[in-house]
PDB file of C-alpha atoms in Angstrom:
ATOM      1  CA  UNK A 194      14.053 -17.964  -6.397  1.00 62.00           C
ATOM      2  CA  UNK A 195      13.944 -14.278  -7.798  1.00 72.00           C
ATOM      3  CA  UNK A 196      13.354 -12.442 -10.761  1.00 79.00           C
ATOM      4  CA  UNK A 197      15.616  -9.231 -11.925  1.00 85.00           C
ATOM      5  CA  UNK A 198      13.206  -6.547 -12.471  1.00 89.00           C
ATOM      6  CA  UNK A 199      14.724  -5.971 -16.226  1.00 90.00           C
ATOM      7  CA  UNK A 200      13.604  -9.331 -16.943  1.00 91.00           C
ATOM      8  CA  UNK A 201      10.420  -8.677 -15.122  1.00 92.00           C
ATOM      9  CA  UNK A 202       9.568  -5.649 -17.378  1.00 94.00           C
ATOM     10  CA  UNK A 203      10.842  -7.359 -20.568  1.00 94.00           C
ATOM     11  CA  UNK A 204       8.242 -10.610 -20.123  1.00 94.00           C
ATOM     12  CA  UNK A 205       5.532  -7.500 -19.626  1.00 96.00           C
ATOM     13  CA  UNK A 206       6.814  -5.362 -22.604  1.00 96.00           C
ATOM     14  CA  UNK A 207       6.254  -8.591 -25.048  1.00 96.00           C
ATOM     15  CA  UNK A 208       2.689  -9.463 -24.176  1.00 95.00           C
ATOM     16  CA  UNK A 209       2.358  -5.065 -23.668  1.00 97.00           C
ATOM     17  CA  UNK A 210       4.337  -3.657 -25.924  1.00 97.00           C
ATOM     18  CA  UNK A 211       2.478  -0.212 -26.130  1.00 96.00           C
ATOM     19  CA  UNK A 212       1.946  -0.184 -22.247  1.00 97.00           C
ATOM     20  CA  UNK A 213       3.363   2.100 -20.021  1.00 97.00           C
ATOM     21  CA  UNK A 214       4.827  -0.328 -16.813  1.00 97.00           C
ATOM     22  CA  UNK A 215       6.682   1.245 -13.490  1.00 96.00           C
ATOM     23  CA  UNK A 216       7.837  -1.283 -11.388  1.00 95.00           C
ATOM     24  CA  UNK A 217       8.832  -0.542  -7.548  1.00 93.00           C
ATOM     25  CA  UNK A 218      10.895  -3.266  -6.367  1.00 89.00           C
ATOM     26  CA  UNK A 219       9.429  -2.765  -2.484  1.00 86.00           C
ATOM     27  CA  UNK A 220      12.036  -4.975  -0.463  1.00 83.00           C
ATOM     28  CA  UNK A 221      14.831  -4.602  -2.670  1.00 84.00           C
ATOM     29  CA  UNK A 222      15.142  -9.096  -3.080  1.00 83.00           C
ATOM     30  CA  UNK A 223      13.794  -9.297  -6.406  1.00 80.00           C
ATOM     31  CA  UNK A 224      10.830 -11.171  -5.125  1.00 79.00           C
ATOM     32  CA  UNK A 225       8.616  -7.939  -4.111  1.00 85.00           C
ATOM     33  CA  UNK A 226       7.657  -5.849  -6.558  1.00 91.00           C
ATOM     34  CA  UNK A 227       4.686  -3.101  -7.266  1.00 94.00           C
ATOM     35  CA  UNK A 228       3.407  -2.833 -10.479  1.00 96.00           C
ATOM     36  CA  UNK A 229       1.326  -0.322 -12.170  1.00 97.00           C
ATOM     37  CA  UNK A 230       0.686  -1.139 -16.012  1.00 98.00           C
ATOM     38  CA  UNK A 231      -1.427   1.286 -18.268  1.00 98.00           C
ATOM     39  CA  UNK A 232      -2.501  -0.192 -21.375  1.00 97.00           C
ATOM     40  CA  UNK A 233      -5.150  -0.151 -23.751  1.00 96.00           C
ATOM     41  CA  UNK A 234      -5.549  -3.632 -24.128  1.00 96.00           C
ATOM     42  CA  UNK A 235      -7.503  -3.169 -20.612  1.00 97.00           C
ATOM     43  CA  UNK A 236     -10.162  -1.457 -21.885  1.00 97.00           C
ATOM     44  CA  UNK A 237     -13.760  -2.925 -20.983  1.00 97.00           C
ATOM     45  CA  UNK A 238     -12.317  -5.704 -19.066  1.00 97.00           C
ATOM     46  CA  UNK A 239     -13.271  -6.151 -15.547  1.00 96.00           C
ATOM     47  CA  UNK A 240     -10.690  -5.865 -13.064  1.00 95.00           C
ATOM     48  CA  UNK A 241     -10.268  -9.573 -12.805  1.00 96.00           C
ATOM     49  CA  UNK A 242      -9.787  -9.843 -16.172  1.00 97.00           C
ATOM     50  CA  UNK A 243      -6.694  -7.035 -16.205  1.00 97.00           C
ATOM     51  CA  UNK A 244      -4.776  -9.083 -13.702  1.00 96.00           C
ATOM     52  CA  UNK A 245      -5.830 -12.173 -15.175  1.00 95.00           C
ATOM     53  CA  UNK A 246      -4.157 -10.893 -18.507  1.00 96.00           C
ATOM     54  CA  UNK A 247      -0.956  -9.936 -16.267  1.00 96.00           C
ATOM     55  CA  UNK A 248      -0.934 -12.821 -14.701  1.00 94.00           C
ATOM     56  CA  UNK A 249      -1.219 -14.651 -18.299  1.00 93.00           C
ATOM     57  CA  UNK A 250       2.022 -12.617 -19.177  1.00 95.00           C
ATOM     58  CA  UNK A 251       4.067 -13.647 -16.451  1.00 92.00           C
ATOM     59  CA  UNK A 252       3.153 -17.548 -16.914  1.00 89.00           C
ATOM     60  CA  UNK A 253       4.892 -19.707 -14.407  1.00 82.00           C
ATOM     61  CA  UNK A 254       7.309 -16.810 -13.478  1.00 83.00           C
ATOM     62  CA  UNK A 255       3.978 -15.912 -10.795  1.00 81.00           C
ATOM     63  CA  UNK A 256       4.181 -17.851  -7.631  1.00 74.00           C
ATOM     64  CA  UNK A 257       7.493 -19.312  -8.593  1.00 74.00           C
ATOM     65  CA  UNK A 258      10.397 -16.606  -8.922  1.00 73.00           C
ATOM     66  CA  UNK A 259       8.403 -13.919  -8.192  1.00 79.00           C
ATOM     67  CA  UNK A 260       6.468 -14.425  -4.888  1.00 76.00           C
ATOM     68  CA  UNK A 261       4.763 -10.911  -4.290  1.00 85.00           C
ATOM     69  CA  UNK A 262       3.419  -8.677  -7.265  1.00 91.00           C
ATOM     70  CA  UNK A 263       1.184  -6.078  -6.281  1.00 93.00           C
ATOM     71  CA  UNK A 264      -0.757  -4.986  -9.749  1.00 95.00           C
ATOM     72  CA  UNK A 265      -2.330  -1.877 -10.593  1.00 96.00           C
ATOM     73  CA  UNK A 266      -4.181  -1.824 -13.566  1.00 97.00           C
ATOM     74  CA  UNK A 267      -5.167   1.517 -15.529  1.00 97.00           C
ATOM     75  CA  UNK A 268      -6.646   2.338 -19.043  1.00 96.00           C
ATOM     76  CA  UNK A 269      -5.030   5.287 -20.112  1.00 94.00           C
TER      77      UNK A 269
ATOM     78  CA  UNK B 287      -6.954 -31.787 -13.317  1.00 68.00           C
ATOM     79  CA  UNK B 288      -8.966 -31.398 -10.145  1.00 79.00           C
ATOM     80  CA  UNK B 289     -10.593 -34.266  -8.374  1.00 88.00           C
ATOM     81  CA  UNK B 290     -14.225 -33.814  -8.170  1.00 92.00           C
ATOM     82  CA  UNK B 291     -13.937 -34.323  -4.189  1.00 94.00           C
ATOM     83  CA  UNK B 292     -11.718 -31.445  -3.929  1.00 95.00           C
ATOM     84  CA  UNK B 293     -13.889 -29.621  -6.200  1.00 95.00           C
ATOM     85  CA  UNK B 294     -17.314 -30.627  -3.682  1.00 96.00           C
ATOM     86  CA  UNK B 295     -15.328 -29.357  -1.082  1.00 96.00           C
ATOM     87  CA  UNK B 296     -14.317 -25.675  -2.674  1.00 97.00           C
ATOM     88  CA  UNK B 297     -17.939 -25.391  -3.257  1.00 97.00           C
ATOM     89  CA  UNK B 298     -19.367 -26.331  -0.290  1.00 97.00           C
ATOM     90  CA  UNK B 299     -16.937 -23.942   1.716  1.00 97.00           C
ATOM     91  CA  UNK B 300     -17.673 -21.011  -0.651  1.00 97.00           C
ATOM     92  CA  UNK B 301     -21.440 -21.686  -0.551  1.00 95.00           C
ATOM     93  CA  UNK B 302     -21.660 -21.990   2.966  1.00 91.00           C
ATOM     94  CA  UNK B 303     -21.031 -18.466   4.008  1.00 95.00           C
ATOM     95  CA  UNK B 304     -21.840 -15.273   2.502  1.00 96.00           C
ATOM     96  CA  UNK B 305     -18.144 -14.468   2.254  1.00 98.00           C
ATOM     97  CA  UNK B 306     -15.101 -16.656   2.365  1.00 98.00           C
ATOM     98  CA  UNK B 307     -11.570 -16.128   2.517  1.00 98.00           C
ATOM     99  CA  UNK B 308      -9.092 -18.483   1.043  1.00 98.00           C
ATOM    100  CA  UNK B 309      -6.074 -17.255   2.827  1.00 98.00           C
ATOM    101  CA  UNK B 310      -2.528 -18.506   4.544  1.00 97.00           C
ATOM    102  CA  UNK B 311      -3.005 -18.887   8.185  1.00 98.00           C
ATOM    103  CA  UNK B 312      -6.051 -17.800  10.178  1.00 98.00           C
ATOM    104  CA  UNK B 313      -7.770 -14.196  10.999  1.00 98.00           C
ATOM    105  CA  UNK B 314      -6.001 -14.633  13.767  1.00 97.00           C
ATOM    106  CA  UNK B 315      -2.627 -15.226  12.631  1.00 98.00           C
ATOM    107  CA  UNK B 316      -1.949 -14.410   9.214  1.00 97.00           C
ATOM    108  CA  UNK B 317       0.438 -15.794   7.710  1.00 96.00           C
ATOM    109  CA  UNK B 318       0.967 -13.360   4.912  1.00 93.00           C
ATOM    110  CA  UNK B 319       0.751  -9.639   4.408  1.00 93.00           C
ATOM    111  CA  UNK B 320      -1.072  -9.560   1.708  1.00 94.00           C
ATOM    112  CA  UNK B 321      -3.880 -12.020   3.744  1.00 97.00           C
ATOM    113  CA  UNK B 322      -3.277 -10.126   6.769  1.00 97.00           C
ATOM    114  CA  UNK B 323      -4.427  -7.028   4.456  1.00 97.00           C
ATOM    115  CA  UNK B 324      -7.765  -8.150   3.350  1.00 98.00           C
ATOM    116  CA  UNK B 325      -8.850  -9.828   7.174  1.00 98.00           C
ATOM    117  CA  UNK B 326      -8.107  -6.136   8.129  1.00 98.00           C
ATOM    118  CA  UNK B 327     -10.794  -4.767   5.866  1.00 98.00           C
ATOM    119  CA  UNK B 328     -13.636  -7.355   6.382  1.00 98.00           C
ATOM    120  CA  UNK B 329     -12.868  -6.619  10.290  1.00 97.00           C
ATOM    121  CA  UNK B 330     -12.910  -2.768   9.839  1.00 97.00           C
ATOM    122  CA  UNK B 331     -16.105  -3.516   7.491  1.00 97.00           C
ATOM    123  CA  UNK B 332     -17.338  -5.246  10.164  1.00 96.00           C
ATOM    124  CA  UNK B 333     -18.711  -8.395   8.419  1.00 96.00           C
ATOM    125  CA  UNK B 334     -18.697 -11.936   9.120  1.00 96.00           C
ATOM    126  CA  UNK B 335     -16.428 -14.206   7.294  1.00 97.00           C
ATOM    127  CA  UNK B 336     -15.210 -17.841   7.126  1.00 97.00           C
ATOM    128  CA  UNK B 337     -11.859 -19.035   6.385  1.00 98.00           C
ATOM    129  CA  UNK B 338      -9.511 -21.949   5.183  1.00 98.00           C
ATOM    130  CA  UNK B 339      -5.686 -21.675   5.941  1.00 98.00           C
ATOM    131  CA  UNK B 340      -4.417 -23.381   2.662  1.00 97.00           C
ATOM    132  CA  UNK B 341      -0.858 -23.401   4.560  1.00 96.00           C
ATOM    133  CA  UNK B 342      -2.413 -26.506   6.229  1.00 97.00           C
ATOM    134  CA  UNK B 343      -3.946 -28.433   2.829  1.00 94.00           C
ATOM    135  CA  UNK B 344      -1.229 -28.522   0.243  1.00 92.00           C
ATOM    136  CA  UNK B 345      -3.980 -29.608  -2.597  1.00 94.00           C
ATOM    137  CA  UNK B 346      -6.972 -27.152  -1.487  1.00 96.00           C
ATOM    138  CA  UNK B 347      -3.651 -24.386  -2.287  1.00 95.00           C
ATOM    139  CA  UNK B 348      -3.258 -25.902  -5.541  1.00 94.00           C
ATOM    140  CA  UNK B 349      -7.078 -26.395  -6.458  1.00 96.00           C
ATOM    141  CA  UNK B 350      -8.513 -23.452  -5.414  1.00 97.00           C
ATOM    142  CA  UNK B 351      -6.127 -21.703  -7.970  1.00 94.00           C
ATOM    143  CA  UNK B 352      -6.924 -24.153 -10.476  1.00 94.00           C
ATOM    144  CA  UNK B 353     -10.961 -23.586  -9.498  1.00 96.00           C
ATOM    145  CA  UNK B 354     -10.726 -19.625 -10.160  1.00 96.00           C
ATOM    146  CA  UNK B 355      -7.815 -19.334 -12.429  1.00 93.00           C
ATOM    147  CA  UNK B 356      -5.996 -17.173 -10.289  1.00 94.00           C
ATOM    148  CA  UNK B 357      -2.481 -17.974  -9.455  1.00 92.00           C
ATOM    149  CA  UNK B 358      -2.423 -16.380  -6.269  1.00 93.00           C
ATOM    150  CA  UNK B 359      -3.899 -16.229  -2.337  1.00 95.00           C
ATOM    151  CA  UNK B 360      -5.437 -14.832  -0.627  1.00 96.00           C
ATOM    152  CA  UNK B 361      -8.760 -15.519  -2.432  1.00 98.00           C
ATOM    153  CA  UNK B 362     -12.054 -13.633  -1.449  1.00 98.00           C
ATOM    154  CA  UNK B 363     -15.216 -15.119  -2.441  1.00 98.00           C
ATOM    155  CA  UNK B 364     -19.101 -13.488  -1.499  1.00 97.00           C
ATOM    156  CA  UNK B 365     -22.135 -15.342  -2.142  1.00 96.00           C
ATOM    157  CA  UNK B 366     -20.020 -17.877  -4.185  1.00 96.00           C
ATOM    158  CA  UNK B 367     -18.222 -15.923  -6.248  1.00 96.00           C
ATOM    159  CA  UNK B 368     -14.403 -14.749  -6.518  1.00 97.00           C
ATOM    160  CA  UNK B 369     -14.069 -11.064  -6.201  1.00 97.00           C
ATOM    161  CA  UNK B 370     -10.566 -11.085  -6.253  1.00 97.00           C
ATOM    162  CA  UNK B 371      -6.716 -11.102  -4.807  1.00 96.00           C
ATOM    163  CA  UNK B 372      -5.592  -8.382  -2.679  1.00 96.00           C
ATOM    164  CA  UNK B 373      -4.975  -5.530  -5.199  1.00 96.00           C
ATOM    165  CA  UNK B 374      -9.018  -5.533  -6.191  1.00 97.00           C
ATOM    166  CA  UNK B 375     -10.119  -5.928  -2.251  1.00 98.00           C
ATOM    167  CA  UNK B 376      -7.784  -3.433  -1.708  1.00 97.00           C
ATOM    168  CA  UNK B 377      -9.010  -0.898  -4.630  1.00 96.00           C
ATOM    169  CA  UNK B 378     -12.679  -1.703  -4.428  1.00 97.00           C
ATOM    170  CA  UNK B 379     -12.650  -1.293  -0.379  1.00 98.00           C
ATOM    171  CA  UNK B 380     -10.665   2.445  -1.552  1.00 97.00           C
ATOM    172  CA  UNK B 381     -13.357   3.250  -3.791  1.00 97.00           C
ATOM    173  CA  UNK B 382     -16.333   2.330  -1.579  1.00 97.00           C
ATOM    174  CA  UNK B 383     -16.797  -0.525  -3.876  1.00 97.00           C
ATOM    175  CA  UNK B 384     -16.771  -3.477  -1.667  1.00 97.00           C
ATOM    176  CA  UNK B 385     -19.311  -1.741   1.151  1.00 96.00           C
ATOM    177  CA  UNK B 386     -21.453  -1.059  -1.902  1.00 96.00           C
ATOM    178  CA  UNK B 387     -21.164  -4.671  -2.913  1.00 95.00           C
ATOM    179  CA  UNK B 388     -21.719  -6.359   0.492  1.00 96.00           C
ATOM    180  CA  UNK B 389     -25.166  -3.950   1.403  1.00 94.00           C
ATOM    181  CA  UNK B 390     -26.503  -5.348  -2.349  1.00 92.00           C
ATOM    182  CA  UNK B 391     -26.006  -8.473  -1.422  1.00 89.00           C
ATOM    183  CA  UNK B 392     -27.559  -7.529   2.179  1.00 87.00           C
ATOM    184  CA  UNK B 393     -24.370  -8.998   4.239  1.00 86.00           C
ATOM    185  CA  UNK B 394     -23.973  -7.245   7.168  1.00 75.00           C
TER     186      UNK B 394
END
């Protein structure tokens, strides 16, 4: 199972749509990919929280297509 | 939704040990990069830790996810509590976080 990385940042863009989001694809078999996603919405959430809300974006997609995500969460 | 068994059993495991790690394989053998990752960090913090290998319980996989609401493992947990995936152990070892966390809660 895999996930293009366009589709990847178009699932992020709709739940983030004023975020900034790089995504590394690290091995290159759209199942690995680094993620760094700046967005407001993060502010005065814990950590947890960030990812959780990534996490809530990518729905089933996490686990399923996409086995390894690496998230970095900033507040710009 | 979770049995309650399954649900004694996650407690009991994270309750038992000032920090456990919900991880695929074993300190030993990882079974995962990402798992590998954060047993490398407890062992260059030098603290104790328990384990489960959810490679070899198909339901504690599935239920510990369900029990934190995080879809992923490895899963640490100290004095009960999740901390986090990989990405936070990662940034809050980075940022002197997790030492600062583990000599509050006196683990050594």
């Amino acid at each position: 199972m895999t996930i293009k990385e366009i589709e990847l940042k178009k699932i992020l863009t709709e739940s983030f749509p004023e975020a900034n989001i790089k995504i590394d694809d690290l091995a290159g078999d759209d199942n690995h990919f680094a993620l760094t996603i700046i967005s407001s919405k993060f502010k005065g959430m814990s950590r947890i929280d960030q990812h959780k809300m990534v996490y809530d974006a990518l729905g089933s997609k996490m686990g399923n297509e996409l086995h390894a995500l690496s998230i970095k969460t900033q507040i710009p | 939704m979770m049995d309650e068994k399954i649900k004694k059993e996650i407690k009991s495991k994270i309750q038992s040990s000032d920090i456990h790690l919900f991880m695929k394989g074993t300190p030993l053998f990882p079974q995962c990069g990402f798992s590998n990752t954060v047993v490398q960090i407890l062992t260059y913090l030098e603290v104790s830790f328990t384990s489960t290998d959810v490679l070899e319980d198909e339901q504690m996989r599935d239920a510990i996810k369900e029990y934190s609401n995080w879809p992923t493992i490895p899963q640490l947990y100290i004095k009960g509590n999740f901390m986090g995936g990989c990405d936070i152990i990662k940034e809050m070892f980075e940022s002197g976080e997790l030492k600062e966390e583990f000599s509050k809660e006196n683990i050594n």
